[in-house]
Coordinates of N, CA and C in Angstrom, one line a residue:
X1 N 100.7 -7.3 88.3 CA 98.9 -7.8 89.2 C 99.0 -7.7 90.6
X2 N 98.1 -7.7 91.2 CA 98.0 -7.8 92.6 C 97.5 -9.3 93.1
X3 N 98.1 -9.9 93.7 CA 97.6 -11.2 94.0 C 97.2 -11.3 95.7
X4 N 95.8 -11.8 95.7 CA 95.7 -12.0 97.1 C 95.2 -13.6 97.2
X5 N 94.9 -14.2 98.6 CA 94.7 -15.1 98.5 C 93.7 -15.6 100.0
X6 N 93.2 -16.6 100.4 CA 92.3 -17.0 101.6 C 92.1 -18.6 101.4
X7 N 92.1 -18.7 102.7 CA 91.6 -20.5 103.1 C 90.3 -20.8 102.8
X8 N 89.6 -21.8 102.4 CA 88.2 -21.7 101.8 C 87.9 -23.3 102.1
X9 N 86.8 -23.7 102.2 CA 86.7 -25.4 102.2 C 85.9 -25.1 100.9
X10 N 86.3 -26.5 99.8 CA 85.8 -26.9 98.3 C 85.4 -28.1 98.7
X11 N 84.3 -28.6 98.3 CA 83.7 -29.6 98.3 C 84.3 -30.7 99.2
X12 N 84.2 -29.8 100.3 CA 84.5 -30.5 101.6 C 85.9 -30.8 101.9
X13 N 86.4 -30.3 101.1 CA 88.2 -30.1 101.5 C 88.6 -28.7 101.2
X14 N 90.0 -28.9 102.6 CA 90.8 -27.5 102.6 C 90.9 -27.1 101.3
X15 N 91.4 -26.0 101.1 CA 91.6 -25.5 99.7 C 92.3 -23.7 99.7
X16 N 92.6 -23.2 98.9 CA 93.0 -21.8 98.7 C 92.2 -21.2 97.7
X17 N 91.8 -20.0 97.9 CA 91.3 -19.3 96.8 C 92.2 -18.0 96.5
X18 N 93.1 -18.2 95.5 CA 93.5 -17.0 94.9 C 93.0 -16.2 93.7
X19 N 93.2 -14.6 94.1 CA 92.6 -13.8 93.1 C 93.9 -12.9 92.6
X20 N 93.8 -12.7 91.4 CA 94.7 -12.0 90.4 C 93.9 -10.5 90.3
X21 N 94.5 -9.4 90.2 CA 93.8 -8.5 89.5 C 94.8 -7.8 88.7
X22 N 94.4 -7.0 87.7 CA 95.3 -6.3 86.5 C 95.0 -4.9 87.3
X23 N 96.2 -4.5 88.1 CA 96.1 -2.8 88.4 C 97.0 -2.3 87.7
X24 N 97.3 -2.8 86.4 CA 98.0 -1.5 85.6 C 97.6 -0.3 85.6
X25 N 96.4 0.0 85.4 CA 95.9 1.4 85.4 C 95.5 1.9 86.6
X26 N 95.4 1.1 87.7 CA 95.7 1.5 88.9 C 96.8 2.6 89.4
X27 N 98.0 1.7 88.8 CA 99.3 2.2 89.3 C 100.0 3.3 88.3
X28 N 99.2 3.5 86.9 CA 99.0 4.7 85.9 C 98.7 5.8 86.6
X29 N 97.3 5.7 87.1 CA 97.2 6.5 87.9 C 97.5 7.1 89.2
X30 N 97.9 6.2 89.7 CA 99.1 6.6 91.1 C 100.0 7.6 91.0
X31 N 100.9 7.1 89.7 CA 101.9 7.8 89.2 C 101.6 9.4 88.8
X32 N 100.4 9.5 88.0 CA 100.2 10.5 87.6 C 99.4 11.5 88.7
X33 N 98.9 11.2 90.0 CA 98.6 11.7 90.8 C 99.7 12.1 91.3
X34 N 101.1 11.7 91.5 CA 102.0 11.8 91.9 C 102.9 12.9 91.5
X35 N 102.7 13.0 90.1 CA 103.1 13.9 89.2 C 102.8 15.1 89.5
X36 N 100.9 15.2 89.0 CA 100.1 16.3 89.1 C 101.0 17.1 90.8
X37 N 101.0 16.5 91.5 CA 101.2 16.9 93.4 C 102.5 17.5 93.2
X38 N 103.5 16.8 92.4 CA 105.0 17.6 92.4 C 104.9 18.7 91.3
X39 N 103.9 18.6 90.5 CA 103.9 19.8 89.6 C 103.2 20.8 90.0
X40 N 102.2 20.8 91.2 CA 101.5 21.8 91.8 C 102.6 22.6 92.9
X41 N 103.5 21.4 93.6 CA 104.2 21.9 94.5 C 105.4 22.8 93.4
X42 N 105.7 22.4 92.6 CA 107.1 23.2 92.1 C 106.3 24.8 91.6
X43 N 104.8 24.7 91.0 CA 104.3 26.0 90.9 C 104.1 26.7 92.0
X44 N 104.0 26.2 93.2 CA 103.8 26.9 94.3 C 105.2 27.3 94.8
X45 N 106.1 26.5 94.4 CA 107.4 27.2 95.0 C 108.0 28.5 94.0
X46 N 107.7 28.2 92.9 CA 108.1 28.8 91.9 C 107.6 30.5 92.3
X47 N 106.4 30.3 92.4 CA 105.5 31.6 92.7 C 106.4 31.7 94.1
X48 N 106.3 31.6 94.7 CA 106.7 31.6 95.9 C 108.3 32.8 95.7
X49 N 109.3 31.9 95.2 CA 110.6 32.5 94.7 C 110.3 33.8 93.9
X50 N 109.5 33.7 93.2 CA 109.1 35.0 92.5 C 108.9 36.0 93.4
X51 N 107.9 35.8 94.1 CA 107.2 36.9 94.9 C 108.4 37.2 95.8
X52 N 109.2 36.5 96.4 CA 110.2 37.1 97.1 C 111.4 37.7 96.3
X53 N 111.5 37.6 95.1 CA 112.6 38.4 94.5 C 112.1 39.8 94.1
X54 N 110.5 39.6 94.0 CA 110.2 41.1 93.5 C 109.9 41.8 94.6
X55 N 109.9 41.2 95.8 CA 109.7 42.0 97.2 C 110.9 42.5 97.4
X56 N 112.1 41.7 97.1 CA 113.5 42.2 97.1 C 114.0 43.5 96.3
X57 N 113.0 43.3 95.2 CA 113.4 44.3 94.1 C 112.5 45.7 94.7
X58 N 111.8 45.4 95.1 CA 110.8 46.7 95.6 C 111.4 47.2 97.1
X59 N 112.1 46.5 98.0 CA 112.8 46.6 99.1 C 113.9 47.8 98.4
X60 N 114.6 47.5 97.5 CA 115.8 48.1 97.0 C 115.4 49.2 96.3
X61 N 114.8 49.2 95.7 CA 113.6 50.4 95.1 C 113.6 51.2 96.2
X62 N 112.7 51.1 97.2 CA 112.6 51.9 98.1 C 113.4 52.5 99.0
X63 N 114.6 52.0 99.2 CA 115.7 52.1 100.0 C 116.4 53.2 99.1
X64 N 116.3 52.7 97.9 CA 117.3 53.9 97.1 C 116.5 55.0 96.7
X65 N 115.6 54.7 96.0 CA 114.3 56.2 95.8 C 114.1 57.2 96.5
X66 N 113.7 56.3 98.1 CA 112.8 57.3 98.7 C 114.2 57.5 100.2
X67 N 114.1 56.5 100.6 CA 115.5 57.0 102.1 C 116.8 57.1 101.7
X68 N 117.4 56.5 101.1 CA 118.7 57.1 99.7 C 119.1 58.5 99.8
X69 N 117.8 59.0 99.3 CA 117.9 60.4 98.5 C 117.2 60.9 99.7
X70 N 116.4 60.9 100.7 CA 116.3 61.7 101.8 C 117.8 61.7 102.7
X71 N 118.0 60.8 103.2 CA 119.1 60.8 103.8 C 120.6 61.6 103.4
X72 N 120.8 61.5 101.4 CA 121.6 62.3 101.4 C 121.4 63.8 101.0
X73 N 120.4 64.1 101.0 CA 119.7 65.7 101.3 C 120.2 66.1 102.6
X74 N 119.8 65.0 103.6 CA 119.6 66.0 104.8 C 121.2 65.6 105.1
X75 N 121.9 65.3 104.7 CA 123.7 65.4 104.8 C 123.8 66.5 104.0
X76 N 123.4 67.2 102.7 CA 123.9 68.1 102.5 C 123.4 69.3 103.5
X77 N 122.2 69.4 103.8 CA 121.6 70.5 104.8 C 122.7 70.6 105.9
X78 N 123.0 69.3 106.7 CA 123.6 69.4 107.7 C 125.2 70.2 107.3
X79 N 126.2 69.8 106.2 CA 127.1 70.4 106.1 C 127.1 71.8 105.6
X80 N 125.7 72.3 105.1 CA 125.6 73.4 104.8 C 125.3 74.7 106.1
X81 N 124.4 73.7 107.2 CA 124.8 74.6 108.1 C 125.7 74.9 109.1
X82 N 126.6 73.8 109.0 CA 127.9 74.6 109.5 C 128.7 75.8 108.7
X83 N 128.4 76.0 107.8 CA 129.2 77.1 107.2 C 127.9 78.3 107.3
X84 N 126.9 77.9 107.0 CA 126.1 79.2 106.9 C 125.1 79.2 108.2
X85 N 125.7 80.4 109.2 CA 124.8 80.8 110.0 C 123.5 81.3 110.3
X86 N 123.4 82.1 108.8 CA 121.8 82.7 108.7 C 120.8 81.5 108.6
X87 N 121.2 80.3 107.7 CA 120.5 79.4 107.8 C 120.4 78.1 108.6
X88 N 121.1 78.3 109.4 CA 121.8 77.3 110.1 C 120.5 76.1 110.6
X89 N 119.9 77.2 111.5 CA 118.3 76.8 112.1 C 117.0 76.3 111.3
X90 N 117.7 76.9 110.2 CA 116.4 76.3 109.1 C 116.6 75.0 108.6
X91 N 117.8 75.1 108.6 CA 118.4 73.6 107.6 C 118.1 72.5 108.8
X92 N 118.8 73.0 110.2 CA 118.6 72.1 111.2 C 116.8 71.5 110.9
X93 N 116.1 72.2 111.4 CA 115.0 71.7 111.0 C 114.2 71.0 110.0
X94 N 114.8 71.5 109.1 CA 114.6 70.6 107.6 C 115.1 69.1 107.8
X95 N 116.3 69.1 108.4 CA 117.2 67.7 108.7 C 116.5 67.1 109.6
X96 N 115.6 67.6 110.6 CA 115.1 66.8 111.6 C 114.1 66.5 111.1
X97 N 113.3 66.9 110.1 CA 111.9 66.6 109.6 C 111.9 65.3 108.5
X98 N 113.6 65.6 108.1 CA 114.0 64.4 107.2 C 113.8 63.5 107.6
X99 N 114.6 63.3 108.9 CA 115.2 62.1 109.7 C 113.7 61.5 110.8
X100 N 112.7 62.5 110.7 CA 111.5 62.0 111.1 C 110.5 61.1 110.2
X101 N 110.6 61.4 108.5 CA 109.8 60.9 107.8 C 110.8 59.6 107.5
X102 N 112.2 59.8 107.4 CA 112.9 58.8 106.7 C 112.6 57.4 108.4
X103 N 112.6 57.4 109.7 CA 112.2 56.8 110.6 C 110.6 56.0 110.4
X104 N 110.0 57.0 110.1 CA 108.7 56.5 109.7 C 108.4 55.8 108.1
X105 N 109.3 55.8 107.5 CA 109.4 55.2 106.5 C 109.8 53.8 106.5
X106 N 111.1 53.7 107.2 CA 111.7 52.4 108.0 C 111.1 51.5 108.9
X107 N 110.0 52.3 109.5 CA 109.4 51.5 110.5 C 108.5 50.8 109.8
X108 N 107.6 51.5 108.5 CA 106.5 50.9 107.9 C 107.1 49.8 107.1
X109 N 108.4 49.6 106.2 CA 108.7 49.1 105.6 C 109.3 48.0 106.6
X110 N 109.6 47.8 107.9 CA 110.0 46.7 108.4 C 108.6 46.0 109.0
X111 N 107.5 46.9 109.0 CA 106.5 46.0 109.9 C 106.0 45.2 108.3
X112 N 106.2 45.8 107.4 CA 105.8 45.3 106.0 C 106.2 43.6 105.4
X113 N 107.6 43.9 106.1 CA 108.7 42.5 106.3 C 108.3 41.3 107.4
X114 N 108.2 42.1 108.4 CA 107.9 41.2 109.7 C 107.2 41.3 110.5
X115 N 105.9 41.0 110.6 CA 104.6 40.9 111.4 C 105.5 40.5 112.7
X116 N 104.0 41.1 113.6 CA 104.6 40.9 115.0 C 104.6 39.7 115.1
X117 N 105.2 39.1 116.6 CA 105.2 37.5 116.7 C 103.5 37.5 117.0
X118 N 103.1 36.5 116.3 CA 101.8 36.1 116.3 C 101.4 35.5 117.8
X119 N 102.2 34.8 118.3 CA 102.5 34.0 119.5 C 102.3 35.1 120.6
X120 N 103.0 36.2 120.8 CA 103.0 37.3 121.6 C 101.8 38.1 121.8
X121 N 101.7 38.8 120.5 CA 100.2 39.4 120.2 C 99.0 39.2 119.8
X122 N 99.1 37.8 119.1 CA 97.8 37.3 118.4 C 97.6 38.2 117.2
X123 N 96.6 37.1 116.6 CA 96.4 37.1 115.3 C 95.5 38.6 115.0
X124 N 94.4 38.9 115.9 CA 93.6 40.0 115.9 C 94.4 41.4 116.3
X125 N 95.4 41.8 117.0 CA 96.1 42.6 117.3 C 97.0 42.8 116.0
X126 N 97.6 41.6 115.8 CA 98.7 41.7 114.5 C 98.1 42.8 113.4
X127 N 96.8 42.2 113.0 CA 96.2 42.8 112.0 C 95.4 44.0 112.3
X128 N 95.1 44.5 113.4 CA 94.6 45.5 113.9 C 95.9 46.7 113.4
X129 N 97.2 46.4 114.0 CA 98.5 46.7 113.6 C 98.8 47.2 112.3
X130 N 98.6 46.3 111.5 CA 98.9 46.4 110.1 C 97.7 47.2 109.3
X131 N 96.5 47.0 109.9 CA 95.3 48.4 109.4 C 95.2 49.6 109.9
X132 N 96.2 49.7 110.9 CA 96.9 51.6 111.1 C 97.6 52.0 110.2
X133 N 98.4 51.0 110.3 CA 99.2 51.8 108.9 C 98.7 52.2 107.5
X134 N 97.7 51.4 106.9 CA 96.9 52.0 105.9 C 96.0 53.4 106.2
X135 N 95.0 53.0 107.5 CA 94.3 54.1 108.0 C 95.0 55.5 107.7
X136 N 96.6 55.3 108.3 CA 97.1 56.9 107.9 C 97.4 57.0 106.7
X137 N 97.1 56.4 105.5 CA 97.1 57.1 104.2 C 95.6 57.5 104.2
X138 N 94.5 57.0 104.5 CA 93.4 57.9 104.2 C 93.1 57.3 102.8
X139 N 93.5 56.5 102.4 CA 92.8 56.1 100.7 C 91.6 55.4 101.1
X140 N 91.2 54.5 102.4 CA 90.1 54.2 102.4 C 90.0 53.6 103.7
X141 N 88.3 53.4 104.0 CA 88.0 53.0 105.7 C 88.0 51.6 105.8
X142 N 88.5 50.8 106.7 CA 88.7 49.4 107.2 C 87.7 48.9 108.1
X143 N 87.0 48.2 107.5 CA 85.8 47.4 108.9 C 86.3 46.4 109.1
X144 N 86.7 46.1 110.3 CA 87.3 44.6 110.7 C 86.6 44.3 112.0
X145 N 86.0 43.0 111.6 CA 85.2 42.6 112.7 C 85.7 41.1 113.0
X146 N 85.9 40.3 113.9 CA 85.8 38.7 114.2 C 85.0 38.1 115.2
X147 N 85.1 36.9 115.3 CA 84.0 36.3 115.7 C 84.8 34.6 116.1
X148 N 84.5 33.9 117.3 CA 85.2 32.5 117.5 C 86.7 33.0 118.0
X149 N 86.8 31.5 118.4 CA 88.1 31.4 119.3 C 89.3 31.1 118.1
X150 N 89.6 32.6 117.6 CA 90.5 32.5 116.4 C 92.2 32.7 116.9
X151 N 92.2 32.8 117.9 CA 94.0 32.4 118.4 C 94.2 30.8 118.7
X152 N 92.8 30.5 118.9 CA 93.4 28.8 119.1 C 94.2 28.0 117.8
X153 N 93.7 28.6 116.7 CA 94.2 28.2 115.2 C 95.9 28.2 115.6
X154 N 96.6 27.0 114.7 CA 98.0 27.3 114.6 C 98.7 28.2 113.8
X155 N 100.0 28.4 114.8 CA 100.4 30.0 114.3 C 100.7 29.7 112.9
X156 N 101.1 29.0 112.1 CA 101.4 29.1 110.7 C 100.1 29.8 110.1
X157 N 99.5 29.2 110.5 CA 97.7 29.3 109.5 C 97.3 30.9 109.8
X158 N 97.4 31.0 111.1 CA 97.6 32.7 111.4 C 98.3 33.6 110.7
X159 N 99.5 33.1 110.5 CA 100.5 33.8 109.8 C 100.3 33.8 108.3
X160 N 99.8 32.6 107.8 CA 99.1 32.8 106.3 C 98.0 34.0 106.3
X161 N 97.3 33.4 107.3 CA 96.0 34.8 107.0 C 96.5 36.1 107.2
X162 N 97.6 36.2 107.8 CA 97.9 37.9 108.4 C 98.6 37.9 106.5
X163 N 99.5 37.2 106.1 CA 99.9 37.6 104.8 C 99.1 38.0 103.8
X164 N 98.0 37.1 103.6 CA 96.7 36.8 102.6 C 95.8 38.5 102.8
X165 N 96.1 39.1 103.9 CA 94.9 40.2 104.3 C 96.7 41.2 104.0
X166 N 97.4 41.0 104.2 CA 98.2 42.2 103.7 C 98.3 42.4 102.2
X167 N 98.4 41.1 101.5 CA 98.4 41.2 100.2 C 97.5 41.7 99.2
X168 N 96.7 41.3 100.1 CA 94.8 42.1 99.1 C 94.8 43.4 99.6
X169 N 95.4 44.0 101.0 CA 95.1 45.5 101.0 C 96.4 46.0 100.1
X170 N 97.2 45.4 99.5 CA 98.6 46.2 98.6 C 97.9 46.2 97.1
X171 N 96.8 44.9 97.1 CA 96.3 44.9 95.7 C 95.0 45.9 95.8
X172 N 94.4 46.0 96.6 CA 93.5 47.4 97.4 C 94.0 48.5 96.6
X173 N 95.1 48.8 97.5 CA 95.6 49.9 97.8 C 96.1 50.4 96.2
X174 N 96.7 49.7 95.5 CA 97.1 49.6 94.0 C 96.1 50.0 93.0
X175 N 95.4 49.0 93.3 CA 94.3 48.7 91.8 C 93.0 49.5 91.8
X176 N 92.1 49.0 93.1 CA 90.9 49.5 93.2 C 90.2 50.5 93.1
X177 N 91.1 51.6 93.8 CA 90.3 52.7 94.0 C 88.8 52.3 94.8
X178 N 89.3 52.1 96.0 CA 88.1 51.7 96.7 C 87.8 52.9 98.0
X179 N 86.8 53.0 98.5 CA 86.7 53.9 100.1 C 86.3 53.0 101.2
X180 N 85.6 52.0 100.8 CA 85.6 50.9 102.0 C 86.1 49.4 101.7
X181 N 86.8 48.9 102.8 CA 86.8 47.5 102.8 C 86.8 46.8 104.0
X182 N 86.0 45.9 103.7 CA 85.5 44.9 104.6 C 86.1 44.0 104.9
X183 N 86.9 43.5 106.4 CA 87.6 42.3 106.6 C 86.4 41.6 108.0
X184 N 86.7 40.3 107.7 CA 85.8 39.5 108.9 C 86.4 38.1 108.8
X185 N 86.6 38.0 110.1 CA 87.2 36.4 110.1 C 86.6 35.7 111.3
X186 N 86.3 34.3 111.1 CA 85.8 33.8 112.3 C 85.9 32.2 111.9
X187 N 85.4 31.5 112.9 CA 85.8 30.1 113.0 C 84.6 29.3 113.2
X188 N 84.5 27.9 112.4 CA 83.8 27.1 112.8 C 84.6 25.7 112.5
X189 N 84.6 24.7 111.7 CA 85.3 23.5 111.5 C 86.8 24.5 110.7
X190 N 86.9 25.4 110.3 CA 87.7 26.0 109.9 C 88.0 27.5 110.0
X191 N 88.6 28.5 110.0 CA 89.4 29.5 109.7 C 88.8 30.1 108.9
X192 N 88.1 30.9 109.1 CA 87.5 31.6 107.4 C 87.7 33.5 107.3
X193 N 88.0 34.0 106.3 CA 88.2 35.0 106.0 C 87.5 35.6 105.2
X194 N 87.0 36.5 104.9 CA 86.1 37.7 104.1 C 86.8 38.7 104.1
X195 N 87.2 39.3 103.1 CA 87.7 40.5 102.3 C 86.6 41.0 101.3
X196 N 86.1 42.3 101.3 CA 85.6 43.0 100.2 C 85.5 44.3 100.3
X197 N 85.9 44.5 99.2 CA 85.9 46.4 99.0 C 84.4 47.0 97.8
X198 N 84.7 48.1 97.8 CA 84.0 48.6 96.8 C 84.7 49.5 96.0
X199 N 85.7 48.8 95.5 CA 86.5 49.4 94.6 C 85.9 49.1 93.0
X200 N 86.8 49.6 92.0 CA 86.0 49.3 90.8 C 86.1 48.0 89.7
X201 N 86.6 46.8 90.8 CA 86.6 45.8 90.4 C 87.0 45.0 89.1
X202 N 87.3 43.8 88.6 CA 88.0 43.4 87.5 C 87.2 42.1 86.8
X203 N 87.7 41.8 85.9 CA 87.1 40.4 85.4 C 87.5 39.6 86.1
X204 N 87.2 38.3 86.8 CA 88.2 37.5 87.3 C 88.1 36.6 86.2
X205 N 87.9 36.3 84.8 CA 88.3 35.6 84.0 C 89.4 35.6 83.3
X206 N 89.9 37.0 83.4 CA 90.7 37.5 82.4 C 92.4 36.9 82.9
X207 N 92.8 37.1 82.3 CA 94.7 36.4 82.7 C 95.1 37.6 83.8
X208 N 95.6 37.1 84.7 CA 96.0 38.3 85.8 C 98.0 38.4 85.2
X209 N 98.4 39.4 85.5 CA 99.2 39.4 85.1 C 100.5 40.0 86.2
X210 N 99.9 40.4 87.2 CA 100.4 40.7 88.6 C 100.4 38.9 89.8
X211 N 101.2 39.4 90.6 CA 101.3 37.9 91.2 C 100.5 38.0 92.5
X212 N 99.7 39.4 92.7 CA 99.3 39.2 94.1 C 97.9 38.2 94.3
X213 N 97.2 38.1 93.4 CA 96.0 37.0 93.4 C 96.8 35.5 93.6
X214 N 97.3 35.5 92.6 CA 98.1 34.1 92.5 C 98.9 33.8 93.8
X215 N 99.5 34.7 94.6 CA 100.0 34.8 95.7 C 99.2 33.8 97.1
X216 N 98.4 34.8 96.7 CA 97.2 34.5 97.6 C 96.5 33.0 97.6
X217 N 96.1 32.5 96.2 CA 95.5 31.3 95.9 C 96.9 30.2 96.7
X218 N 97.7 30.7 96.3 CA 98.6 29.3 96.3 C 99.3 29.1 97.8
X219 N 98.8 30.1 98.5 CA 99.0 30.5 100.3 C 97.8 29.5 100.6
X220 N 96.6 29.8 100.2 CA 95.5 29.1 100.6 C 95.4 27.6 100.3
X221 N 96.0 27.2 98.7 CA 96.1 26.1 98.7 C 97.3 25.1 99.3
X222 N 98.1 25.5 100.2 CA 99.5 25.2 100.6 C 98.4 24.5 102.0
X223 N 97.3 25.0 102.3 CA 97.1 24.3 103.3 C 95.4 23.5 103.6
X224 N 95.6 23.3 102.0 CA 94.1 22.5 102.0 C 93.0 23.3 101.9
X225 N 93.1 24.8 101.7 CA 92.1 25.6 101.8 C 91.1 25.9 100.6
X226 N 90.3 26.7 100.8 CA 89.3 26.9 99.5 C 89.2 28.6 99.7
X227 N 89.4 29.0 98.1 CA 89.2 30.3 98.0 C 88.1 30.4 96.7
X228 N 87.4 31.5 97.1 CA 86.2 31.9 95.9 C 86.4 33.2 95.8
X229 N 86.5 33.8 94.4 CA 86.9 35.3 94.0 C 85.6 35.8 93.0
X230 N 85.0 36.7 93.8 CA 84.1 37.4 93.3 C 84.0 38.8 92.7
X231 N 83.8 39.1 91.6 CA 83.9 40.5 91.2 C 83.7 40.9 89.8
X232 N 83.7 41.9 89.4 CA 83.2 42.4 88.0 C 83.3 44.1 88.2
X233 N 83.5 44.4 87.0 CA 83.6 46.1 87.0 C 82.8 47.0 87.5
X234 N 83.1 47.5 88.6 CA 82.1 48.4 88.9 C 81.2 48.1 90.5
X235 N 81.9 46.5 90.6 CA 80.9 45.9 91.9 C 82.2 45.5 93.0
X236 N 83.5 46.1 92.7 CA 84.3 45.9 93.9 C 84.7 44.1 93.8
X237 N 85.7 43.6 94.7 CA 85.9 42.4 95.0 C 85.5 42.0 96.2
X238 N 85.3 40.6 96.0 CA 85.0 39.8 97.7 C 86.1 38.4 97.6
X239 N 86.7 38.4 98.5 CA 87.5 37.4 98.9 C 86.9 36.1 99.9
X240 N 86.6 34.9 99.9 CA 86.0 34.4 100.8 C 87.1 33.1 100.8
X241 N 87.6 33.0 101.8 CA 88.7 31.8 102.2 C 88.3 30.9 103.2
X242 N 88.4 29.7 103.0 CA 88.5 29.0 104.3 C 89.6 28.0 104.1
X243 N 90.2 27.7 105.6 CA 91.3 27.0 105.5 C 90.9 26.4 106.8
X244 N 91.0 24.8 106.8 CA 90.8 23.6 107.9 C 91.7 24.3 109.1
X245 N 91.2 24.4 110.3 CA 91.9 24.4 111.4 C 93.4 23.3 111.9
X246 N 93.7 22.9 111.6 CA 94.9 22.2 111.6 C 95.3 22.1 113.1
X247 N 95.7 21.4 113.6 CA 96.6 21.5 115.2 C 97.9 21.5 114.6
X248 N 98.3 21.0 113.7 CA 99.6 21.4 113.0 C 99.4 21.5 111.2
X249 N 100.1 22.2 110.7 CA 100.0 22.5 109.3 C 100.6 21.3 108.6
X250 N 100.0 20.8 107.4 CA 100.0 19.6 106.5 C 101.4 19.5 106.0
X251 N 101.9 18.2 106.1 CA 103.4 18.0 105.7 C 103.1 17.4 104.5

């Protein structure tokens, strides 16, 4: 129970009024809210760990299947070039080409893992560098616009927006078969992001097997933001995200 009291005058005499409230249900609800918050945080943490493990597996696969194979072939070319004078220049040229491709692939892999320091280059420039790596593939055209004082937002929130864009671009590359991608960022009381593509779309109510969209939702919820996903077969997909522009991220 919760007991409160105060001084009063009763029939001309000083007295105290005591009030006793049964707060059993209130306490139960408070405990349930705390339990739900803990469960939510556990789900976010679990999704993050799964995503990290998946990322490690992908890195290992890329290093083994692509870079390791190319470097092994290059080593064989150079060994053969030592003993075969007639093919030497051709083998050296092939080795050089392989090394250039390997450097580019490592640069792309590094960029995907470690974004530019947002405090140094800013969010818009970091996003533009990210988009440039996708434009090279020529799979789709990206239309990027921004408005407002975006760079005044907290660095951690800007990094979250960067990762969301990176994740969704990866989803679009894998699944959408889009020709155009539209990205817009603007600020009011919140930092807003809109990402839209003209791909084949999907059923938003269907159970998703991949982690891409779930990772995006978890990032948005971590900063008390809101997300709206609109899609349908043949209608592409649009993400509308709003994250409060905190001076500091929530604790």
